[in-house]
Amino acid sequence: MTHLEIVKSPVDLGLTKFSLLGAPVQFQQRFLEDICTIFRDQEAVKVIPPQTTVYEVQSWFPVSEGTSGGLFFGTSTIMPGKVGTEYFMTKGHFHAQSDRAEFYWGVQGKGVLILMDRNRKTWGEEIYPGSLHYIGSNIAHRLANTGNENLVVGACWPSDAGHDYDEIAVNGFSARLFEIEGEPVLIAE
Ligand code: M6P
Ligand code: ZN
């Protein structure tokens, strides 16, 4: 009888801490000063310490960036907070290979996935633990935390998708998520 190898995967979902664990996991932090231009109210930006963490991303890249046929895996953690009345959110992006899709799913907290197509039509999907989101090709995607605790969202996307941040940096999304009378409201620009 030949005994074949059974090994442990190098990365663990970290279900108890909502944090990817393992040597290959890469960590990225986005401070307010890095991304402040994405928010509408620039006066409100000035009253928040620039070193405030808006979100963190943990990623596992089992193959190199650009490999066709591979997958990447990530966890985004968006902190609770607002700039004025606009919720803390990610930069958001289209994929550089614009026909590549992605899955997001809610792990902890609550929020809204803001989606926009190439005609600049924007809509939102509610995020909660267990919510599952298929982000089709040519759809820009951004996460906003509408709760009082961390919003943790899992992600899986093709290793040749890449990120196109320029379109969003220049033109933004066509709607923003504000808190109005205690509730999240998506308002067209
Ligand atoms: C998810 C994935 C990543 C992305 C990250 C942060 O984990 O979609 O590809 O980089 O969220 O989002 P952004 O790149 O828009 O800041
Ligand atoms: Zn993406």
Coordinates of C-alpha atoms and ligand atoms in Angstrom, one line a residue:
M1 CA 0.0 0.0 0.0
T2 CA 1.4 3.4 -1.0
H3 CA 0.7 6.1 1.5
L4 CA 0.3 9.4 -0.3
E5 CA 0.8 12.8 1.2
I6 CA -2.1 14.7 3.1
V7 CA -0.9 18.2 3.9
K8 CA -2.3 21.3 5.5
S9 CA -3.2 24.2 3.2
P10 CA -0.8 27.1 3.8
V11 CA -3.7 29.5 4.4
D12 CA -6.6 29.2 7.0
L13 CA -9.8 31.2 6.9
G14 CA -9.3 32.1 10.6
L15 CA -13.0 31.8 11.2
T16 CA -12.7 32.6 14.9
K17 CA -10.9 35.9 14.3
F18 CA -12.2 36.7 10.9
S19 CA -8.7 37.1 9.7
L20 CA -6.8 35.0 7.1
L21 CA -3.9 33.1 8.8
G22 CA -0.8 31.6 7.1
A23 CA 2.7 32.5 5.9
P24 CA 1.7 33.5 2.3
V25 CA -1.0 36.0 3.4
Q26 CA -0.2 39.6 2.4
F27 CA -1.5 42.6 4.4
Q28 CA -2.4 46.0 3.1
Q29 CA -3.7 49.0 5.1
R30 CA -5.5 52.0 3.7
F31 CA -5.2 55.1 5.8
L32 CA -7.6 58.1 5.3
E33 CA -4.7 60.2 4.0
D34 CA -4.1 57.6 1.2
I35 CA -7.7 57.6 0.0
C36 CA -9.2 60.9 1.2
T37 CA -10.1 62.1 -2.3
I38 CA -12.8 59.4 -2.7
F39 CA -15.0 61.2 -0.2
R40 CA -17.3 64.0 -1.1
D41 CA -16.9 66.3 1.9
Q42 CA -13.3 67.4 2.0
E43 CA -13.9 69.8 4.9
A44 CA -15.0 66.7 7.0
V45 CA -11.8 64.9 5.9
K46 CA -9.8 67.6 7.7
V47 CA -11.3 66.9 11.2
I48 CA -10.3 63.2 11.1
P49 CA -6.7 62.1 11.9
P50 CA -5.0 61.4 8.6
Q51 CA -3.6 58.1 10.0
T52 CA -7.0 56.7 10.7
T53 CA -7.3 53.2 9.1
V54 CA -10.3 53.1 6.8
Y55 CA -9.8 49.5 5.7
E56 CA -7.4 46.6 5.6
V57 CA -7.0 43.8 3.0
Q58 CA -5.5 40.4 3.5
S59 CA -4.8 38.5 0.4
W60 CA -3.5 35.1 -0.7
F61 CA -1.9 35.0 -4.2
P62 CA -1.2 31.3 -4.8
V63 CA 0.1 32.1 -8.3
S64 CA 1.7 35.2 -9.7
E65 CA -0.4 38.2 -10.8
G66 CA -1.5 37.9 -14.4
T67 CA -1.5 34.1 -14.5
S68 CA -4.5 32.9 -16.5
G69 CA -6.6 30.1 -15.0
G70 CA -5.6 30.9 -11.4
L71 CA -7.6 32.4 -8.5
F72 CA -6.8 35.0 -5.8
F73 CA -8.5 35.1 -2.4
G74 CA -8.9 38.1 0.0
T75 CA -10.6 39.5 3.0
S76 CA -11.5 43.2 3.2
T77 CA -12.1 44.7 6.6
I78 CA -13.7 48.1 6.5
M79 CA -13.8 50.0 9.8
P80 CA -16.9 51.6 11.1
G81 CA -16.9 55.4 10.5
K82 CA -18.0 58.2 8.3
V83 CA -16.5 61.2 6.6
G84 CA -19.2 63.8 7.3
T85 CA -22.3 61.6 6.6
E86 CA -20.6 59.4 4.0
Y87 CA -19.7 55.9 5.2
F88 CA -16.2 54.6 5.2
M89 CA -15.6 52.7 2.0
T90 CA -13.0 51.1 -0.3
K91 CA -11.5 52.8 -3.3
G92 CA -13.4 50.5 -5.6
H93 CA -12.3 49.4 -9.0
F94 CA -13.1 47.9 -12.4
H95 CA -10.9 45.0 -13.4
A96 CA -8.1 45.8 -15.8
Q97 CA -9.1 42.7 -17.8
S98 CA -12.6 44.1 -17.8
D99 CA -14.4 40.8 -18.6
R100 CA -13.3 39.1 -15.4
A101 CA -15.9 38.5 -12.6
E102 CA -15.5 38.1 -8.9
F103 CA -17.4 36.8 -5.9
Y104 CA -17.8 38.7 -2.6
W105 CA -19.5 37.4 0.5
G106 CA -20.4 38.9 3.9
V107 CA -18.6 37.5 6.9
Q108 CA -19.2 40.0 9.7
G109 CA -21.0 43.3 10.2
K110 CA -23.3 45.1 7.8
G111 CA -22.8 47.2 4.7
V112 CA -23.6 47.9 1.1
L113 CA -21.8 46.7 -2.0
I114 CA -21.9 49.6 -4.4
L115 CA -21.9 48.4 -8.1
M116 CA -21.7 50.4 -11.3
D117 CA -21.8 49.3 -14.9
R118 CA -20.0 50.9 -17.9
N119 CA -23.0 53.1 -18.6
R120 CA -22.5 54.5 -15.1
K121 CA -25.7 52.9 -13.8
T122 CA -25.1 52.4 -10.0
W123 CA -27.0 50.2 -7.6
G124 CA -26.4 48.6 -4.2
E125 CA -26.6 45.1 -2.6
E126 CA -27.0 44.7 1.2
I127 CA -24.1 42.9 2.9
Y128 CA -24.7 40.8 6.0
P129 CA -23.0 37.6 7.3
G130 CA -23.8 35.0 4.7
S131 CA -24.8 37.4 1.9
L132 CA -23.3 36.3 -1.5
H133 CA -22.5 38.7 -4.3
Y134 CA -21.7 37.9 -7.9
I135 CA -19.9 40.8 -9.5
G136 CA -20.1 40.3 -13.3
S137 CA -17.7 41.5 -15.9
N138 CA -17.5 45.3 -16.5
I139 CA -19.0 46.1 -13.1
A140 CA -17.1 48.4 -10.7
H141 CA -17.3 47.4 -7.1
R142 CA -16.9 49.2 -3.8
L143 CA -17.7 48.3 -0.2
A144 CA -19.1 50.6 2.4
N145 CA -19.6 49.9 6.2
T146 CA -23.0 51.0 7.4
G147 CA -22.7 49.5 10.9
N148 CA -21.0 50.1 14.2
E149 CA -18.6 47.2 14.0
N150 CA -16.0 46.0 11.4
L151 CA -17.4 45.0 8.1
V152 CA -15.6 41.8 7.0
V153 CA -16.1 40.6 3.4
G154 CA -14.5 37.7 1.6
A155 CA -13.5 37.9 -2.0
C156 CA -12.3 35.5 -4.8
W157 CA -11.2 36.7 -8.2
P158 CA -9.2 35.5 -11.3
S159 CA -5.5 36.0 -11.0
D160 CA -5.4 37.7 -14.4
A161 CA -8.2 40.2 -13.5
G162 CA -6.0 43.1 -12.3
H163 CA -7.3 46.4 -11.0
D164 CA -8.3 49.5 -12.9
Y165 CA -8.4 52.3 -10.3
D166 CA -8.0 55.2 -12.8
E167 CA -11.6 55.3 -14.1
I168 CA -12.9 55.5 -10.5
A169 CA -10.2 58.0 -9.5
V170 CA -11.2 60.3 -12.3
N171 CA -14.9 59.9 -12.6
G172 CA -15.9 58.2 -9.3
F173 CA -19.1 56.2 -9.0
S174 CA -22.3 57.9 -10.1
A175 CA -23.8 57.5 -6.6
R176 CA -22.7 57.8 -3.0
L177 CA -23.9 56.2 0.2
F178 CA -24.8 58.7 3.0
E179 CA -26.4 58.2 6.4
I180 CA -29.7 60.1 6.4
E181 CA -31.9 60.0 9.5
G182 CA -29.9 57.0 10.7
E183 CA -30.3 55.0 7.5
P184 CA -28.0 54.3 4.6
V185 CA -29.3 56.0 1.4
L186 CA -27.7 55.7 -2.0
I187 CA -27.8 59.1 -3.7
A188 CA -27.2 59.8 -7.4
E189 CA -24.5 62.4 -8.0
Ligands
M6P1 C1 -11.2 42.6 -2.3 C2 -10.7 42.3 -3.7 C3 -9.4 42.9 -4.0 C4 -9.3 44.3 -3.6 C5 -9.8 44.6 -2.2 C6 -9.9 46.0 -1.8 O1 -10.4 41.9 -1.3 O2 -11.7 42.8 -4.6 O3 -9.0 42.7 -5.3 O4 -8.1 44.9 -3.9 O5 -11.1 44.0 -2.0 O6 -10.6 46.8 -2.7 P1 -10.0 48.0 -3.5 O7 -8.9 47.4 -4.4 O8 -11.1 48.5 -4.3 O9 -9.4 49.0 -2.5
ZN2 ZN -12.3 43.2 -8.0

